Amino acid sequence: MPDPAWRGRAAGEILAASRFGIVGLAATGVHAGVALALAMPGILPPLLANTIAFLTAFTVSFAGHHFWSFPQDSDTGKRWHARLPRFFLIALGGFAINSGALASWLTFTDWPQSAGIVVSIIVVPIVTFLGSRLWAFADTRPAHRVPKHRIPDAPDEN
């Protein structure tokens, strides 16, 4: 019979991954909205608009993951200073992997560009989740845990 603690940890990881996906979708929407709002009317050049959009989406992403995807049992607000730089490095790494994978796809294959975009969009969230879970937000436990059973203290013999 499977260990109940293992099932609790697995449920917690599934919950964290689900929340990570929801926050990621929200951040992606923010990124696209800001980039398009700044670049399409010609307010800013596309690369500058994309950089501002990335930083805006990063803020949404970090806040969502810090407080919801990977919350701590206590003093979550005190841990942001340690988590922020680690998550920023992971986000930059994800951006680099995405760009590198797409550039390689376009350079070395004759396959459709859209397929390269899909591949890079699938790979990066997986790598980002693992980096976030194992490093940036490693000071947390899964959001759902099976309570540990405590053996009552023996009564005093006095």
PDB file of C-alpha atoms in Angstrom:
ATOM      1  CA  MET A   1       0.000   0.000   0.000  1.00  0.00           C
ATOM      2  CA  PRO A   2       1.458   3.419  -0.918  1.00  0.00           C
ATOM      3  CA  ASP A   3       2.705   5.581   1.920  1.00  0.00           C
ATOM      4  CA  PRO A   4       0.108   8.322   2.722  1.00  0.00           C
ATOM      5  CA  ALA A   5       2.920  10.856   3.074  1.00  0.00           C
ATOM      6  CA  TRP A   6       4.036  10.112  -0.483  1.00  0.00           C
ATOM      7  CA  ARG A   7       0.509  10.629  -1.773  1.00  0.00           C
ATOM      8  CA  GLY A   8       0.312  13.938   0.094  1.00  0.00           C
ATOM      9  CA  ARG A   9       3.609  15.114  -1.385  1.00  0.00           C
ATOM     10  CA  ALA A  10       2.521  14.058  -4.877  1.00  0.00           C
ATOM     11  CA  ALA A  11      -0.774  15.923  -4.485  1.00  0.00           C
ATOM     12  CA  GLY A  12       1.139  18.984  -3.293  1.00  0.00           C
ATOM     13  CA  GLU A  13       3.445  18.887  -6.310  1.00  0.00           C
ATOM     14  CA  ILE A  14       0.498  18.524  -8.700  1.00  0.00           C
ATOM     15  CA  LEU A  15      -1.186  21.490  -7.040  1.00  0.00           C
ATOM     16  CA  ALA A  16       2.013  23.556  -7.252  1.00  0.00           C
ATOM     17  CA  ALA A  17       2.466  22.642 -10.941  1.00  0.00           C
ATOM     18  CA  SER A  18      -1.163  23.538 -11.694  1.00  0.00           C
ATOM     19  CA  ARG A  19      -0.843  26.881  -9.958  1.00  0.00           C
ATOM     20  CA  PHE A  20       2.473  27.455 -11.729  1.00  0.00           C
ATOM     21  CA  GLY A  21       0.720  26.925 -15.070  1.00  0.00           C
ATOM     22  CA  ILE A  22      -2.113  29.316 -14.236  1.00  0.00           C
ATOM     23  CA  VAL A  23       0.307  32.030 -13.101  1.00  0.00           C
ATOM     24  CA  GLY A  24       2.416  31.407 -16.203  1.00  0.00           C
ATOM     25  CA  LEU A  25      -0.589  31.843 -18.485  1.00  0.00           C
ATOM     26  CA  ALA A  26      -1.511  35.089 -16.718  1.00  0.00           C
ATOM     27  CA  ALA A  27       2.059  36.381 -17.037  1.00  0.00           C
ATOM     28  CA  THR A  28       2.126  35.409 -20.714  1.00  0.00           C
ATOM     29  CA  GLY A  29      -1.074  37.364 -21.298  1.00  0.00           C
ATOM     30  CA  VAL A  30       0.406  40.389 -19.543  1.00  0.00           C
ATOM     31  CA  HIS A  31       3.600  40.077 -21.604  1.00  0.00           C
ATOM     32  CA  ALA A  32       1.692  39.919 -24.880  1.00  0.00           C
ATOM     33  CA  GLY A  33      -0.672  42.743 -23.915  1.00  0.00           C
ATOM     34  CA  VAL A  34       2.061  45.134 -22.824  1.00  0.00           C
ATOM     35  CA  ALA A  35       4.290  44.347 -25.807  1.00  0.00           C
ATOM     36  CA  LEU A  36       1.483  44.835 -28.289  1.00  0.00           C
ATOM     37  CA  ALA A  37       0.190  47.972 -26.582  1.00  0.00           C
ATOM     38  CA  LEU A  38       3.640  49.584 -26.752  1.00  0.00           C
ATOM     39  CA  ALA A  39       4.851  48.291 -30.113  1.00  0.00           C
ATOM     40  CA  MET A  40       1.784  48.238 -32.365  1.00  0.00           C
ATOM     41  CA  PRO A  41       0.916  51.938 -32.211  1.00  0.00           C
ATOM     42  CA  GLY A  42       4.622  52.755 -32.582  1.00  0.00           C
ATOM     43  CA  ILE A  43       5.055  54.109 -29.053  1.00  0.00           C
ATOM     44  CA  LEU A  44       8.283  52.107 -28.656  1.00  0.00           C
ATOM     45  CA  PRO A  45      10.472  49.971 -30.937  1.00  0.00           C
ATOM     46  CA  PRO A  46       9.486  46.288 -30.731  1.00  0.00           C
ATOM     47  CA  LEU A  47      12.585  45.099 -28.860  1.00  0.00           C
ATOM     48  CA  LEU A  48      12.270  47.792 -26.204  1.00  0.00           C
ATOM     49  CA  ALA A  49       8.532  47.126 -25.924  1.00  0.00           C
ATOM     50  CA  ASN A  50       9.268  43.403 -25.521  1.00  0.00           C
ATOM     51  CA  THR A  51      11.853  44.094 -22.800  1.00  0.00           C
ATOM     52  CA  ILE A  52       9.401  46.243 -20.832  1.00  0.00           C
ATOM     53  CA  ALA A  53       6.728  43.594 -21.351  1.00  0.00           C
ATOM     54  CA  PHE A  54       9.102  40.874 -20.096  1.00  0.00           C
ATOM     55  CA  LEU A  55       9.867  42.852 -16.932  1.00  0.00           C
ATOM     56  CA  THR A  56       6.177  43.569 -16.337  1.00  0.00           C
ATOM     57  CA  ALA A  57       5.259  39.921 -16.836  1.00  0.00           C
ATOM     58  CA  PHE A  58       8.147  38.900 -14.584  1.00  0.00           C
ATOM     59  CA  THR A  59       6.615  40.968 -11.777  1.00  0.00           C
ATOM     60  CA  VAL A  60       3.257  39.230 -12.226  1.00  0.00           C
ATOM     61  CA  SER A  61       4.946  35.854 -12.423  1.00  0.00           C
ATOM     62  CA  PHE A  62       7.123  36.328  -9.352  1.00  0.00           C
ATOM     63  CA  ALA A  63       4.260  37.624  -7.200  1.00  0.00           C
ATOM     64  CA  GLY A  64       2.003  34.765  -8.274  1.00  0.00           C
ATOM     65  CA  HIS A  65       4.605  32.084  -7.648  1.00  0.00           C
ATOM     66  CA  HIS A  66       5.848  33.616  -4.395  1.00  0.00           C
ATOM     67  CA  PHE A  67       2.432  33.951  -2.803  1.00  0.00           C
ATOM     68  CA  TRP A  68       0.401  31.229  -4.531  1.00  0.00           C
ATOM     69  CA  SER A  69       2.331  28.568  -6.482  1.00  0.00           C
ATOM     70  CA  PHE A  70       5.043  28.059  -3.860  1.00  0.00           C
ATOM     71  CA  PRO A  71       3.776  29.607  -0.620  1.00  0.00           C
ATOM     72  CA  GLN A  72       5.489  28.977   2.660  1.00  0.00           C
ATOM     73  CA  ASP A  73       3.798  27.959   5.843  1.00  0.00           C
ATOM     74  CA  SER A  74       4.872  31.186   7.525  1.00  0.00           C
ATOM     75  CA  ASP A  75       6.656  34.481   6.876  1.00  0.00           C
ATOM     76  CA  THR A  76       6.340  34.215   3.073  1.00  0.00           C
ATOM     77  CA  GLY A  77       6.719  37.970   2.841  1.00  0.00           C
ATOM     78  CA  LYS A  78      10.140  37.769   4.475  1.00  0.00           C
ATOM     79  CA  ARG A  79      11.567  35.348   1.911  1.00  0.00           C
ATOM     80  CA  TRP A  80      11.053  37.458  -1.228  1.00  0.00           C
ATOM     81  CA  HIS A  81      14.553  38.977  -1.054  1.00  0.00           C
ATOM     82  CA  ALA A  82      16.154  35.533  -1.375  1.00  0.00           C
ATOM     83  CA  ARG A  83      13.708  34.227  -3.964  1.00  0.00           C
ATOM     84  CA  LEU A  84      13.600  37.235  -6.294  1.00  0.00           C
ATOM     85  CA  PRO A  85      17.157  37.106  -7.704  1.00  0.00           C
ATOM     86  CA  ARG A  86      17.042  33.325  -8.106  1.00  0.00           C
ATOM     87  CA  PHE A  87      13.733  33.456  -9.966  1.00  0.00           C
ATOM     88  CA  PHE A  88      14.979  36.331 -12.123  1.00  0.00           C
ATOM     89  CA  LEU A  89      17.955  34.211 -13.206  1.00  0.00           C
ATOM     90  CA  ILE A  90      15.613  31.333 -14.008  1.00  0.00           C
ATOM     91  CA  ALA A  91      13.331  33.646 -16.010  1.00  0.00           C
ATOM     92  CA  LEU A  92      16.319  35.004 -17.957  1.00  0.00           C
ATOM     93  CA  GLY A  93      17.527  31.453 -18.520  1.00  0.00           C
ATOM     94  CA  GLY A  94      14.081  30.481 -19.801  1.00  0.00           C
ATOM     95  CA  PHE A  95      14.088  33.445 -22.155  1.00  0.00           C
ATOM     96  CA  ALA A  96      17.560  32.439 -23.416  1.00  0.00           C
ATOM     97  CA  ILE A  97      16.532  28.805 -23.870  1.00  0.00           C
ATOM     98  CA  ASN A  98      13.392  29.879 -25.708  1.00  0.00           C
ATOM     99  CA  SER A  99      15.301  32.224 -28.010  1.00  0.00           C
ATOM    100  CA  GLY A 100      18.146  29.739 -28.560  1.00  0.00           C
ATOM    101  CA  ALA A 101      15.812  26.850 -29.296  1.00  0.00           C
ATOM    102  CA  LEU A 102      13.817  28.919 -31.754  1.00  0.00           C
ATOM    103  CA  ALA A 103      16.934  30.330 -33.447  1.00  0.00           C
ATOM    104  CA  SER A 104      18.394  26.823 -33.767  1.00  0.00           C
ATOM    105  CA  TRP A 105      15.118  25.499 -35.129  1.00  0.00           C
ATOM    106  CA  LEU A 106      14.967  28.237 -37.742  1.00  0.00           C
ATOM    107  CA  THR A 107      18.651  27.897 -38.669  1.00  0.00           C
ATOM    108  CA  PHE A 108      19.054  24.140 -38.812  1.00  0.00           C
ATOM    109  CA  THR A 109      15.682  22.810 -39.963  1.00  0.00           C
ATOM    110  CA  ASP A 110      13.405  23.328 -42.909  1.00  0.00           C
ATOM    111  CA  TRP A 111      10.378  22.591 -40.758  1.00  0.00           C
ATOM    112  CA  PRO A 112       7.685  25.227 -40.240  1.00  0.00           C
ATOM    113  CA  GLN A 113       8.475  28.179 -37.979  1.00  0.00           C
ATOM    114  CA  SER A 114       5.248  27.639 -36.082  1.00  0.00           C
ATOM    115  CA  ALA A 115       6.408  24.151 -35.037  1.00  0.00           C
ATOM    116  CA  GLY A 116       9.625  25.660 -33.643  1.00  0.00           C
ATOM    117  CA  ILE A 117       7.645  28.181 -31.647  1.00  0.00           C
ATOM    118  CA  VAL A 118       5.439  25.415 -30.230  1.00  0.00           C
ATOM    119  CA  VAL A 119       8.477  23.303 -29.255  1.00  0.00           C
ATOM    120  CA  SER A 120      10.155  26.215 -27.488  1.00  0.00           C
ATOM    121  CA  ILE A 121       6.918  27.143 -25.722  1.00  0.00           C
ATOM    122  CA  ILE A 122       6.550  23.568 -24.427  1.00  0.00           C
ATOM    123  CA  VAL A 123      10.160  23.089 -23.289  1.00  0.00           C
ATOM    124  CA  VAL A 124      10.674  26.350 -21.400  1.00  0.00           C
ATOM    125  CA  PRO A 125       7.821  26.040 -18.859  1.00  0.00           C
ATOM    126  CA  ILE A 126       9.011  22.557 -17.888  1.00  0.00           C
ATOM    127  CA  VAL A 127      12.584  23.759 -17.333  1.00  0.00           C
ATOM    128  CA  THR A 128      11.334  26.887 -15.545  1.00  0.00           C
ATOM    129  CA  PHE A 129       9.053  24.885 -13.234  1.00  0.00           C
ATOM    130  CA  LEU A 130      11.860  22.531 -12.269  1.00  0.00           C
ATOM    131  CA  GLY A 131      14.294  25.396 -11.668  1.00  0.00           C
ATOM    132  CA  SER A 132      11.701  27.285  -9.652  1.00  0.00           C
ATOM    133  CA  ARG A 133      10.669  24.303  -7.561  1.00  0.00           C
ATOM    134  CA  LEU A 134      14.171  22.987  -6.935  1.00  0.00           C
ATOM    135  CA  TRP A 135      16.062  26.268  -6.533  1.00  0.00           C
ATOM    136  CA  ALA A 136      14.260  29.623  -6.606  1.00  0.00           C
ATOM    137  CA  PHE A 137      11.450  28.542  -4.275  1.00  0.00           C
ATOM    138  CA  ALA A 138      13.208  25.550  -2.720  1.00  0.00           C
ATOM    139  CA  ASP A 139      12.609  26.904   0.771  1.00  0.00           C
ATOM    140  CA  THR A 140       8.975  25.835   0.520  1.00  0.00           C
ATOM    141  CA  ARG A 141       7.118  22.642   1.023  1.00  0.00           C
ATOM    142  CA  PRO A 142       4.339  21.475  -1.289  1.00  0.00           C
ATOM    143  CA  ALA A 143       1.107  23.388  -0.786  1.00  0.00           C
ATOM    144  CA  HIS A 144      -0.764  20.267   0.319  1.00  0.00           C
ATOM    145  CA  ARG A 145       0.690  17.923   2.885  1.00  0.00           C
ATOM    146  CA  VAL A 146      -0.636  15.036   4.854  1.00  0.00           C
ATOM    147  CA  PRO A 147      -0.260  15.971   8.526  1.00  0.00           C
ATOM    148  CA  LYS A 148       2.382  14.027  10.374  1.00  0.00           C
ATOM    149  CA  HIS A 149       0.940  11.784  13.021  1.00  0.00           C
ATOM    150  CA  ARG A 150       2.393  12.546  16.393  1.00  0.00           C
ATOM    151  CA  ILE A 151       2.754   9.890  19.016  1.00  0.00           C
ATOM    152  CA  PRO A 152       1.361  11.283  22.265  1.00  0.00           C
ATOM    153  CA  ASP A 153       3.831  11.805  25.051  1.00  0.00           C
ATOM    154  CA  ALA A 154       3.841   9.151  27.732  1.00  0.00           C
ATOM    155  CA  PRO A 155       2.012  10.258  30.858  1.00  0.00           C
ATOM    156  CA  ASP A 156       4.174  11.444  33.703  1.00  0.00           C
ATOM    157  CA  GLU A 157       4.704   8.860  36.391  1.00  0.00           C
ATOM    158  CA  ASN A 158       4.860  11.454  39.180  1.00  0.00           C
TER     159      ASN A 158
END
